[in-house]
Coordinates of C-alpha atoms and ligand atoms in Angstrom, one line a residue:
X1 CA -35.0 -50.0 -63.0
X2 CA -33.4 -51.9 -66.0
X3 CA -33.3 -55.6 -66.3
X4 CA -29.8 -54.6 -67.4
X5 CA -27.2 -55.2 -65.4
X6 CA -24.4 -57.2 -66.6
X7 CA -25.3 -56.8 -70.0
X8 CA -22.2 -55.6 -72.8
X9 CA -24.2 -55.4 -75.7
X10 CA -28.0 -54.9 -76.8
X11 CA -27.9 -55.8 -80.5
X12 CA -30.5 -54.4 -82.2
X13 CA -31.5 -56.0 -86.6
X14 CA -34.8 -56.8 -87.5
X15 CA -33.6 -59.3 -90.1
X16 CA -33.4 -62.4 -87.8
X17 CA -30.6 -64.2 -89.9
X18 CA -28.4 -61.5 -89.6
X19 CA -29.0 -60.5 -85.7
X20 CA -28.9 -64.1 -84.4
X21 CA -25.4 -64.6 -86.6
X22 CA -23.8 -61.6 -84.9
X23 CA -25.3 -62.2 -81.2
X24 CA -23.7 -65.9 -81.6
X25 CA -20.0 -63.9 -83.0
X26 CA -20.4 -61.8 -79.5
X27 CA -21.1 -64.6 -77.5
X28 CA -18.4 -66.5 -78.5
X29 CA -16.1 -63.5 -77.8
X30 CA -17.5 -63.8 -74.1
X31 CA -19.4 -60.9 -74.2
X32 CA -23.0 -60.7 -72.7
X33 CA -25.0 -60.4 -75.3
X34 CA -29.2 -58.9 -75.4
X35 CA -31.0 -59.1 -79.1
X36 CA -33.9 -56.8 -80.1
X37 CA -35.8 -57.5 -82.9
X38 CA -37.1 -53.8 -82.9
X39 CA -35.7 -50.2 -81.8
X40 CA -39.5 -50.0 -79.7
X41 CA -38.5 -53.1 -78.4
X42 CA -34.8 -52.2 -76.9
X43 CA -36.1 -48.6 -75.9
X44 CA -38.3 -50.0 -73.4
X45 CA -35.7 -51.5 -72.1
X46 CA -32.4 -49.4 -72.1
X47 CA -32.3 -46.5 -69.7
X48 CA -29.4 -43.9 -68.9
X49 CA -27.9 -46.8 -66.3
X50 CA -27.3 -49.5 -69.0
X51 CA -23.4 -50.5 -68.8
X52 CA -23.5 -51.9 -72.1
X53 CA -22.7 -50.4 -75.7
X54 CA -25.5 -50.5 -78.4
X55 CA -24.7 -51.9 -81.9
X56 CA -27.7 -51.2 -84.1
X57 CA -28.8 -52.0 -88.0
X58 CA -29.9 -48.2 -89.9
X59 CA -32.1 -49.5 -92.1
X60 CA -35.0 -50.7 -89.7
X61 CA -39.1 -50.0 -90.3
X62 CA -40.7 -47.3 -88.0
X63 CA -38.0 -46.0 -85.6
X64 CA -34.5 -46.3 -87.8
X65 CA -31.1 -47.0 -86.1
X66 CA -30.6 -43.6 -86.4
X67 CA -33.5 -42.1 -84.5
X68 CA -33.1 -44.8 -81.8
X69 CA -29.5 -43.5 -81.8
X70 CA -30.9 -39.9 -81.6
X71 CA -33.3 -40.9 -79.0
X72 CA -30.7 -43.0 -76.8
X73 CA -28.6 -39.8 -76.8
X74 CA -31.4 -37.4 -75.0
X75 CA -31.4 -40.4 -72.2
X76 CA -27.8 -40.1 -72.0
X77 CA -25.1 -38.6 -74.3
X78 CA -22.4 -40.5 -72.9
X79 CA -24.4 -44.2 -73.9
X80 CA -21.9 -45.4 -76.9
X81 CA -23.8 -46.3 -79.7
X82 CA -22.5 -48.5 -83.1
X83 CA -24.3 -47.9 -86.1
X84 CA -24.4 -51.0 -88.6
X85 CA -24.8 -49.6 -92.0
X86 CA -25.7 -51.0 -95.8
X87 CA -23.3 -50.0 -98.7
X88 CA -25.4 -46.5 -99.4
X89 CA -25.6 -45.3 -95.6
X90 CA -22.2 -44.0 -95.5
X91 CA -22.3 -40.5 -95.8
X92 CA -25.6 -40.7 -93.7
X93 CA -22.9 -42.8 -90.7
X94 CA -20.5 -40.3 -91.1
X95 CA -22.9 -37.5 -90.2
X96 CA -24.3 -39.5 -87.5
X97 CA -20.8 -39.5 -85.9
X98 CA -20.6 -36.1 -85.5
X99 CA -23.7 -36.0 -84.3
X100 CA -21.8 -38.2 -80.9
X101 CA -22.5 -41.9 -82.4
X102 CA -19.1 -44.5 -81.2
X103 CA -18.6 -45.8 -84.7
X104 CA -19.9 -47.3 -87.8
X105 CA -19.8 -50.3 -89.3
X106 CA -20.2 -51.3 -93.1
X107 CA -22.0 -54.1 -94.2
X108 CA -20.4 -56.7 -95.0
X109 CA -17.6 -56.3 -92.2
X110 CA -15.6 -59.4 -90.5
X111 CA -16.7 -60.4 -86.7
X112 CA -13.4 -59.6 -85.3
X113 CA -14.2 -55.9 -86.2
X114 CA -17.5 -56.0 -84.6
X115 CA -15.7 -57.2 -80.8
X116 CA -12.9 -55.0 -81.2
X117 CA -15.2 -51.7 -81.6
X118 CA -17.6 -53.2 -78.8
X119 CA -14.6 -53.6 -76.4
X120 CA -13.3 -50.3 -76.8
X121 CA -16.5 -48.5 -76.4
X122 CA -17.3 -50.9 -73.5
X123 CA -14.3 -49.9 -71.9
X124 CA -15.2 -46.3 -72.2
X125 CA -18.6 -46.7 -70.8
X126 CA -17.4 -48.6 -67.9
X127 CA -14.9 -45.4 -67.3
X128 CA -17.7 -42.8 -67.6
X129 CA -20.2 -44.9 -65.3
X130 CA -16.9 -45.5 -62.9
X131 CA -16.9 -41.3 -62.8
X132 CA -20.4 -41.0 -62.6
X133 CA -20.5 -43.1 -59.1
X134 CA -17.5 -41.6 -58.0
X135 CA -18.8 -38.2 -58.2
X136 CA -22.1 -38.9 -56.4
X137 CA -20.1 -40.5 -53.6
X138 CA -17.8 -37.2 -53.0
X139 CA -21.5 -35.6 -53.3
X140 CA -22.8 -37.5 -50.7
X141 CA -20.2 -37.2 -48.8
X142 CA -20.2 -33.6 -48.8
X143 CA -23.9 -33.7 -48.1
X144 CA -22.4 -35.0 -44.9
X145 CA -22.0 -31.3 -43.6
X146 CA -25.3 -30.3 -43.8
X147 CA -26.2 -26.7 -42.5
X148 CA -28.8 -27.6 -39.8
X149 CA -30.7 -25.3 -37.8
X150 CA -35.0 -24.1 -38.0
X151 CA -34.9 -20.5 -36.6
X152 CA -36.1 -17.7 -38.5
X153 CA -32.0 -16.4 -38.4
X154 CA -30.9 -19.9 -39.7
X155 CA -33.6 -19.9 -42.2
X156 CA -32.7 -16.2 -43.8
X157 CA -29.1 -17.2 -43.6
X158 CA -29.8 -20.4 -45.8
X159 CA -31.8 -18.3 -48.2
X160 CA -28.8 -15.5 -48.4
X161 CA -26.1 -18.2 -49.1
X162 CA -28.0 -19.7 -51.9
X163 CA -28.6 -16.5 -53.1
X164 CA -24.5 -15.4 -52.6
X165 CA -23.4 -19.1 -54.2
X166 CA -25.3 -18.1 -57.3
X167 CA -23.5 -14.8 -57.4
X168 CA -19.9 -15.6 -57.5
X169 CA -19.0 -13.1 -55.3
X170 CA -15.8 -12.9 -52.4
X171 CA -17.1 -13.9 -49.2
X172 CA -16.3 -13.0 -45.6
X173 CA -17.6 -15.3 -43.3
X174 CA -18.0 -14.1 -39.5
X175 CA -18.8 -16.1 -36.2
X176 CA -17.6 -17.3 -33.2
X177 CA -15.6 -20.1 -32.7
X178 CA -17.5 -23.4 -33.6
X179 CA -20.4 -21.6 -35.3
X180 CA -19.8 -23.5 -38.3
X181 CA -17.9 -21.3 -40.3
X182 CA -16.3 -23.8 -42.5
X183 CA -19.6 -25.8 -42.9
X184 CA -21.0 -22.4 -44.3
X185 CA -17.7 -22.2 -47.1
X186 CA -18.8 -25.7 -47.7
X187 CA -22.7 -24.8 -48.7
X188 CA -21.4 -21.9 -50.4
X189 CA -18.9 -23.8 -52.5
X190 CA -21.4 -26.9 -52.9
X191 CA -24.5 -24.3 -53.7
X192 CA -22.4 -22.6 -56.5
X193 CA -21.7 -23.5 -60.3
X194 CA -18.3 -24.0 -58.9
X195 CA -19.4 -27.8 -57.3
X196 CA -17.5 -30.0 -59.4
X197 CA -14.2 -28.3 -58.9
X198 CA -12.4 -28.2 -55.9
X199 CA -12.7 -26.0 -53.0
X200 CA -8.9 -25.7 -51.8
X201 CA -8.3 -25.2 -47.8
X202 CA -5.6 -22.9 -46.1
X203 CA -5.7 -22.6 -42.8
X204 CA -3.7 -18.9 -42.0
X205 CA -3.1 -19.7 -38.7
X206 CA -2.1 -22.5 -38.5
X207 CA 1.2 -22.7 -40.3
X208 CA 4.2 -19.8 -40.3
X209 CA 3.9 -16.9 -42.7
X210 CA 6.9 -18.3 -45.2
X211 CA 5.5 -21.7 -45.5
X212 CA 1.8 -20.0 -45.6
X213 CA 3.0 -17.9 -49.4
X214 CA 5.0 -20.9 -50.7
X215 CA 1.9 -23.1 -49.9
X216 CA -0.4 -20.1 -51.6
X217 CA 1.5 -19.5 -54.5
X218 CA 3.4 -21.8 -55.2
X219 CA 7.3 -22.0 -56.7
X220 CA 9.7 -22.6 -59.1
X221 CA 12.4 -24.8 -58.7
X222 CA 15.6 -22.9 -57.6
X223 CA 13.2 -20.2 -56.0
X224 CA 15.1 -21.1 -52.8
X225 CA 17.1 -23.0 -51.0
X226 CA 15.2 -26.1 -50.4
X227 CA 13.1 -25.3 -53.3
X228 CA 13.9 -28.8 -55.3
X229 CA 11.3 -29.1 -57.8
X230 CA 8.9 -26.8 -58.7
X231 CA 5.4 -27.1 -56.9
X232 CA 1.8 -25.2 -57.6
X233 CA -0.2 -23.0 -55.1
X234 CA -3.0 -24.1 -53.6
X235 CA -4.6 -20.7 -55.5
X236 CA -3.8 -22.4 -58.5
X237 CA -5.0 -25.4 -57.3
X238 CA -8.2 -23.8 -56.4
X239 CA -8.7 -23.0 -60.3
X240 CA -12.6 -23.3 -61.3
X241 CA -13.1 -24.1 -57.6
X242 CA -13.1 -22.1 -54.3
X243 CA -10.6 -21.0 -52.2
X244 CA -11.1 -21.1 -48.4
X245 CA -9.0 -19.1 -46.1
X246 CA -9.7 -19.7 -42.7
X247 CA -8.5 -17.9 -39.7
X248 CA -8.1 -14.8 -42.5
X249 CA -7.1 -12.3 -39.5
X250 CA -4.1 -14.3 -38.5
X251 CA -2.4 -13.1 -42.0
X252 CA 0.8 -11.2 -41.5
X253 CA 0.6 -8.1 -42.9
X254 CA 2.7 -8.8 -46.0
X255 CA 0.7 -11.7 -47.5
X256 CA -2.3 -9.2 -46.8
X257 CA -1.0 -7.1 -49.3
X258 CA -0.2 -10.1 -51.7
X259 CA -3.5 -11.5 -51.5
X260 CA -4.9 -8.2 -52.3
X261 CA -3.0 -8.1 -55.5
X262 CA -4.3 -11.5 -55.9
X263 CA -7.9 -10.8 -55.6
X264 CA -7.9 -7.9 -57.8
X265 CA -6.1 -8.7 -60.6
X266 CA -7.1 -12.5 -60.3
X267 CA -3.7 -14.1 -61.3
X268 CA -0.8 -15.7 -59.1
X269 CA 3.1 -15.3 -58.9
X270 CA 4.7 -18.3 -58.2
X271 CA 8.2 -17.3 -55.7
X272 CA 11.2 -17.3 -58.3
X273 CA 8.9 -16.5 -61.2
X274 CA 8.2 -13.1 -63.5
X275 CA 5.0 -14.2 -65.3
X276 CA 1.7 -14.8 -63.6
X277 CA -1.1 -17.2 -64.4
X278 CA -4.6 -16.5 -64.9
X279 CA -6.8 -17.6 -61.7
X280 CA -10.5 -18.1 -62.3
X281 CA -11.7 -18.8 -58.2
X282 CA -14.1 -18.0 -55.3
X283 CA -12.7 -16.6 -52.0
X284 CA -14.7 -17.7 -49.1
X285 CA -12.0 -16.0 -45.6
X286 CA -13.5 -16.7 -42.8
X287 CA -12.7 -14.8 -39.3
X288 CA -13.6 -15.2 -35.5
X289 CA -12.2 -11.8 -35.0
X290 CA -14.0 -8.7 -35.6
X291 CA -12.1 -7.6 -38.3
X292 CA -13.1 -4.0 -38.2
X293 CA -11.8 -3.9 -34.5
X294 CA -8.4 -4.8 -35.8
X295 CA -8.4 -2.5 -38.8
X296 CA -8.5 0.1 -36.5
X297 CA -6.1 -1.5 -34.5
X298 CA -3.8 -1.0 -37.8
X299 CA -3.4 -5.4 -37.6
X300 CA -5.8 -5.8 -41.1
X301 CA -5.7 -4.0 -43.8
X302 CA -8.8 -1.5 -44.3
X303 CA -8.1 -2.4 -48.3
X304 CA -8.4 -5.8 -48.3
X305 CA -11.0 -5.8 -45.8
X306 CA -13.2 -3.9 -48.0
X307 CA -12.4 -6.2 -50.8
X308 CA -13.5 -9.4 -49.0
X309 CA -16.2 -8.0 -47.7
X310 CA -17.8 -7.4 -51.0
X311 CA -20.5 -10.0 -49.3
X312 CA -20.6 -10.9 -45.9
X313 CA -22.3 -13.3 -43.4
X314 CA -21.9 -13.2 -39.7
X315 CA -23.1 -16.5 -37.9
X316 CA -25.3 -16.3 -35.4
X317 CA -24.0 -17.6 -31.8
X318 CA -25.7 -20.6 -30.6
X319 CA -26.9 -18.7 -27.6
X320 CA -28.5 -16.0 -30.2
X321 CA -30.6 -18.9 -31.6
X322 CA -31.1 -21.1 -29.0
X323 CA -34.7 -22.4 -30.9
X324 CA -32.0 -25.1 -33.0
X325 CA -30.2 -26.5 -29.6
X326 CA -33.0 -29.5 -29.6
X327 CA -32.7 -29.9 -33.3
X328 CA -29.2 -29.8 -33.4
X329 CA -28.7 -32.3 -30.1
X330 CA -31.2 -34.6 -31.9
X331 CA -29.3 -35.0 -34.8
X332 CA -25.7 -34.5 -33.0
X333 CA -27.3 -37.8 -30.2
X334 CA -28.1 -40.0 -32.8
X335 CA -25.2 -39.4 -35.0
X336 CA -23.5 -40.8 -32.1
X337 CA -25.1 -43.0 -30.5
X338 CA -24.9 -45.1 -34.4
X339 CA -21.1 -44.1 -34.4
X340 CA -20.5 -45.6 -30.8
X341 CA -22.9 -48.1 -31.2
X342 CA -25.3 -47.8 -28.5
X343 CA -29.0 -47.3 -28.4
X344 CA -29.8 -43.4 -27.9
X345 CA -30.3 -42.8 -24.6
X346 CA -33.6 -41.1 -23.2
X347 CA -32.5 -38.0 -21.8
X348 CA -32.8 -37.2 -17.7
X349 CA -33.4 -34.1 -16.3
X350 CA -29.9 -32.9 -16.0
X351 CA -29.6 -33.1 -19.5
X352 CA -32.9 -31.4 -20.0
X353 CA -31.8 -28.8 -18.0
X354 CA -28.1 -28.6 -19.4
X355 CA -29.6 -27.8 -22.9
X356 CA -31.7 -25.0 -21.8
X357 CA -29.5 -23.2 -19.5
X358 CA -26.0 -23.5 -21.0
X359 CA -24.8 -20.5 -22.8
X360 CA -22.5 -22.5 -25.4
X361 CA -19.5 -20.3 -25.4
X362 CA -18.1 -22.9 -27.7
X363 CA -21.4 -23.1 -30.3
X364 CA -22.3 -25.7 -32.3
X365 CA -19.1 -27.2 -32.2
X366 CA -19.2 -27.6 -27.9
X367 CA -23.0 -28.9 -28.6
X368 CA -21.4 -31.8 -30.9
X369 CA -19.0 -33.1 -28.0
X370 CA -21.6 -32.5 -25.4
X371 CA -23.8 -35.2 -27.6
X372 CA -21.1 -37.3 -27.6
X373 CA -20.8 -37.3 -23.8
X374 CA -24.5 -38.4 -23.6
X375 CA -24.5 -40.7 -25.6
X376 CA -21.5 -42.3 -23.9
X377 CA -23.3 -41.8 -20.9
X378 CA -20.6 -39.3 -19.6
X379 CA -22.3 -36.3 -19.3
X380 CA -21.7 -34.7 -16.1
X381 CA -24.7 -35.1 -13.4
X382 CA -24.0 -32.0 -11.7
X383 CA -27.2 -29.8 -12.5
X384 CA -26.2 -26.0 -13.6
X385 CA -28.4 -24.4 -11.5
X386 CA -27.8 -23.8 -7.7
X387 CA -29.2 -26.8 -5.6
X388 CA -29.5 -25.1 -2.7
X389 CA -31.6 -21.7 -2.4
X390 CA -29.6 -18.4 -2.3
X391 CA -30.6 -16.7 0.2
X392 CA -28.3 -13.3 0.0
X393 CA -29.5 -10.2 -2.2
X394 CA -32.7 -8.1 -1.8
X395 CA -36.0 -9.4 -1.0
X396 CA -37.0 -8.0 -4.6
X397 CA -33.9 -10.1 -5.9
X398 CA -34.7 -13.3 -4.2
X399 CA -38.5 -13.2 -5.1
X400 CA -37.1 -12.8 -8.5
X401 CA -34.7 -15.8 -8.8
X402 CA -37.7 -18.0 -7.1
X403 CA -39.9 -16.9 -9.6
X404 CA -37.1 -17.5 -12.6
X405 CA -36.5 -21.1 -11.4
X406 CA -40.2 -21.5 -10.8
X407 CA -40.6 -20.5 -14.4
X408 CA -38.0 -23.0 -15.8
X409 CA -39.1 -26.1 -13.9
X410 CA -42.6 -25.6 -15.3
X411 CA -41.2 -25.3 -18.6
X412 CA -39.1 -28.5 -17.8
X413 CA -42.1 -30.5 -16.8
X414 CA -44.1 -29.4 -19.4
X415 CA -40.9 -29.6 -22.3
X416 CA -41.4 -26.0 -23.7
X417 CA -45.3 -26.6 -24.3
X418 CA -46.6 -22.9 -23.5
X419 CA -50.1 -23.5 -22.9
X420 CA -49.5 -26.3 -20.6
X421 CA -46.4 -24.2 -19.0
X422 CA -49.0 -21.2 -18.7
X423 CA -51.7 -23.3 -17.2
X424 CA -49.2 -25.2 -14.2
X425 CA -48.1 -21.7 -13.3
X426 CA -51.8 -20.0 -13.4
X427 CA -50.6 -16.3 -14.8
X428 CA -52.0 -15.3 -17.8
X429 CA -50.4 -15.7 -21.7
X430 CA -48.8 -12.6 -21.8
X431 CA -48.2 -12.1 -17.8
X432 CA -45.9 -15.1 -18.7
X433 CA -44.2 -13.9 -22.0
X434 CA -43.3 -10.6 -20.0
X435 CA -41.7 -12.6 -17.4
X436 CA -39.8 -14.9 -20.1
X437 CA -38.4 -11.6 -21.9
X438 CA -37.7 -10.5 -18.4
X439 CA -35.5 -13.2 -17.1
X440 CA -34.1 -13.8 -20.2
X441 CA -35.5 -17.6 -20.3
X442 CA -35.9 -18.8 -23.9
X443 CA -38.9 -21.0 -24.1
X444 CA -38.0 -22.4 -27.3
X445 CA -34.7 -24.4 -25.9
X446 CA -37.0 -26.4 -23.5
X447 CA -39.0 -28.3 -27.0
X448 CA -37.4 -31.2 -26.5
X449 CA -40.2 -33.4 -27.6
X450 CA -38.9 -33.2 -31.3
X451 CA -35.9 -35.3 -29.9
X452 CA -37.9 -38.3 -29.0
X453 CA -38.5 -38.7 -32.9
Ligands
ATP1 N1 -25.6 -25.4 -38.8 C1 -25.0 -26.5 -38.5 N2 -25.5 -27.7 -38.8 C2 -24.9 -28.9 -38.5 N3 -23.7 -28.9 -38.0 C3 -23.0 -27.8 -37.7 C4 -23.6 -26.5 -38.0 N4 -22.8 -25.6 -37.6 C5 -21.7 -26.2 -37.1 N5 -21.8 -27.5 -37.2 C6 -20.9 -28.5 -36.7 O1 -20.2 -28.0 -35.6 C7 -18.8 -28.2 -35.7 C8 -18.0 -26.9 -35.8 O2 -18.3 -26.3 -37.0 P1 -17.2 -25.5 -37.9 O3 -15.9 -26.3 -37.9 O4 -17.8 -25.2 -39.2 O5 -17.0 -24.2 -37.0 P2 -16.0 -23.0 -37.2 O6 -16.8 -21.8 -37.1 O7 -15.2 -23.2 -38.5 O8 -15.1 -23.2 -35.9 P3 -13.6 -22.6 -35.7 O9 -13.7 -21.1 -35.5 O10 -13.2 -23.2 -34.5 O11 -12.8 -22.9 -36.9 C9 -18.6 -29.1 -36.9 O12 -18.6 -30.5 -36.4 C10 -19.8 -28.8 -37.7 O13 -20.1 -29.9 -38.5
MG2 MG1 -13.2 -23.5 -38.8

């Protein structure tokens, strides 16, 4: 960590006269001034977070203002440095500013042209070091929709999207509803070259097809009534970046066909407009349809279907990997419990039980509010399963349910561990893995140790 901070200048001479005249000039102008007899010296010190400018003498034993210039540049290019030059340096300062230095000064130069080149380049480096922060916080921001989840399934669709980001294909993304479709556009678009662009949201369904394609493409003043002044597409907006169409299956058929044209000749028409504009961007559509079902149905088109689908990833339903519901509630619980302010709440029985038995029809997104709930302390008491014993069906039938709810309590007690599940019930390892596969009873869902962590 630099001893830095607040600093505006390092000033780096090794004739002493000269350096403590100039550091005094600086000071006087208000400017924070550090002095370095030696370029060793300030390199030990200055690092790529140093909000200052560095003004350094050429003509310096060992390490010369220009290699401390060169070498300050590897730590960071943006780092404006002022080279201070004797009468036969010039040609040598001029090359140096191509090279990236801020500017040069010739010996013998006047004070008030030393402050005036150190404020301008100080106001650039606090504007590149403004950026810099800005762009980790919309980083770690986005970092905020992590992809989550420690299955085998979750794991290969990880590997495939990092693999797909790099490629710079079309993407169709398929799941359910609440599956995390849109946090999958997100890693895709964060996970590609495309990351410091923007990745531009249209929701299809959500608004009518004519404010849908002026929204996509954009206009032209004049293009019709209404149409004031001229406004760009969110496709051109999207430019560099990624372009996220969600609910892709609610497109009417004639934006279907304009879209197509979009994708493959990769430029826009804006309404009221002959030319068209070059678009360099990413289509991530996602759908909770099954598309092919509705190409057949004649309500996509088979055309543009195949063109999305040049890559494809269909997200697992929750209850398809039910091995993430205690990793998922864990981190779901105390995100909440720290956004309602309350302590996280050990979890009873009913909640236990809730986890392990609940189908999730509404995925990842229903398992989010269902957090919520318990860590309001509103989740519903009533346990899923039947209190009482059912006592119609077969014989066969009913030894069957008492052996399926004999099978989950143990599991309950014993939170998932096998070999202590195996050992309350007395049946043998693989007696008991028959039995699971058989009543469809996913072990894996009743780990909730990891949630006490
Ligand atoms: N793998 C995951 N890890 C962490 N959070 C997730 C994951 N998948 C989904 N979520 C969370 O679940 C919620 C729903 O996810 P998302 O909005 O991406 O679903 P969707 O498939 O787009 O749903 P819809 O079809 O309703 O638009 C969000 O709060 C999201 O952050
Ligand atoms: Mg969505």
């Amino acid at each position: 960590m630099t001893g830095l901070t607040g600093v505006d200048v390092a000033f780096i001479d090794d004739d002493d006269v000269l350096r403590a005249a100039n550091v005094q000039a600086l000071m006087l102008a208000g400017l924070n001034v550090t002095a370095y007899a030696s370029a060793v010296d300030a390199l030990e010190e200055i690092d790529a977070t140093f909000p200052g400018v560095v003004v350094s003498d050429v003509r310096m034993p060992r390490i010369d203002g220009l290699e401390l210039f060169r070498r300050l540049k590897r730590l960071d290019p943006d780092l404006p440095v002022i080279l201070v030059t004797g009468h036969g340096d010039i040609t040598m300062a001029v090359d140096a500013m191509r090279e990236g230095a801020y500017d040069f000064l010739a010996k013998p130069y006047p004070s008030e042209r030393l402050i005036t080149g150190v404020r301008h380049a100080l106001d650039r480096r606090r504007l590149v070091l403004e950026n810099r922060e800005l762009k980790r916080s919309v980083e770690a921001a986005s970092e905020d929709l992590p992809l989550l989840g420690s299955t085998p399934v979750m794991e290969r669709m990880r590997q495939m999207l990092r693999q797909i980001a790099d490629a710079d294909v079309d993407v169709l993304v398929e799941g359910e509803t609440g599956s995390g479709k849109e946090v999958v556009a997100h890693a895709l678009h964060r996970w590609s070259r495309r990351a410091s662009r923007p990745m531009v949201v249209v929701n299809c369904g959500a608004l009518p097809e004519t404010v849908i394609e002026s929204e996509l493409f954009g206009y032209e003043a004049g293009a019709f009534t209404g149409a004031l002044k001229k406004r760009v597409g969110r496709i051109e907006h999207a430019h560099g970046g990624t372009l996220f169409l969600d609910e892709i299956e609610a497109m009417s058929p004639a934006l279907q066909v304009k879209l197509l044209r979009v994708l493959e000749a990769r430029e826009v028409a804006p309404l009221g407009t002959n030319e068209t504009r070059r678009v360099d961007i990413r289509v991530v559509a996602a759908s909770k349809v099954d598309l092919p079902a509705l190409v057949r149905q004649g309500a996509f088109r088979e055309d543009l279907y195949y063109r999305l689908h040049v890559a494809a990833v269909r997200i697992p339903p929750l209850r398809e990997r039910r091995g993430d519901v205690p990793l998922l509630f864990g981190h779901f619980l105390a995100r909440a419990a720290e956004r309602f302010n309350r302590p996280q709440p050990e979890l009873d029985a009913h909640v236990r039980r809730h986890l392990a038995e609940h189908d999730w029809p509404g995925n990842v997104r229903e398992l989010v509010h269902y957090a919520e709930r318990v860590a309001l302390g509103l989740a519903e008491a009533a346990p899923p399963m039947p209190a009482e014993p059912q006592e119609d069906g077969t014989l066969p039938e009913r030894v069957d349910r008492f052996e399926a709810n004999e099978i989950r309590a143990a599991l309950e007690a014993n939170q998932g561990d096998v070999q202590a599940t195996v050992a309350t019930l007395g049946i043998p390892r693989k007696t008991f893995y028959d039995k699971l596969r058989r009543h469809g009873i996913d072990q894996a869902a009743y780990r909730l140790g990891k949630l006490r962590g």
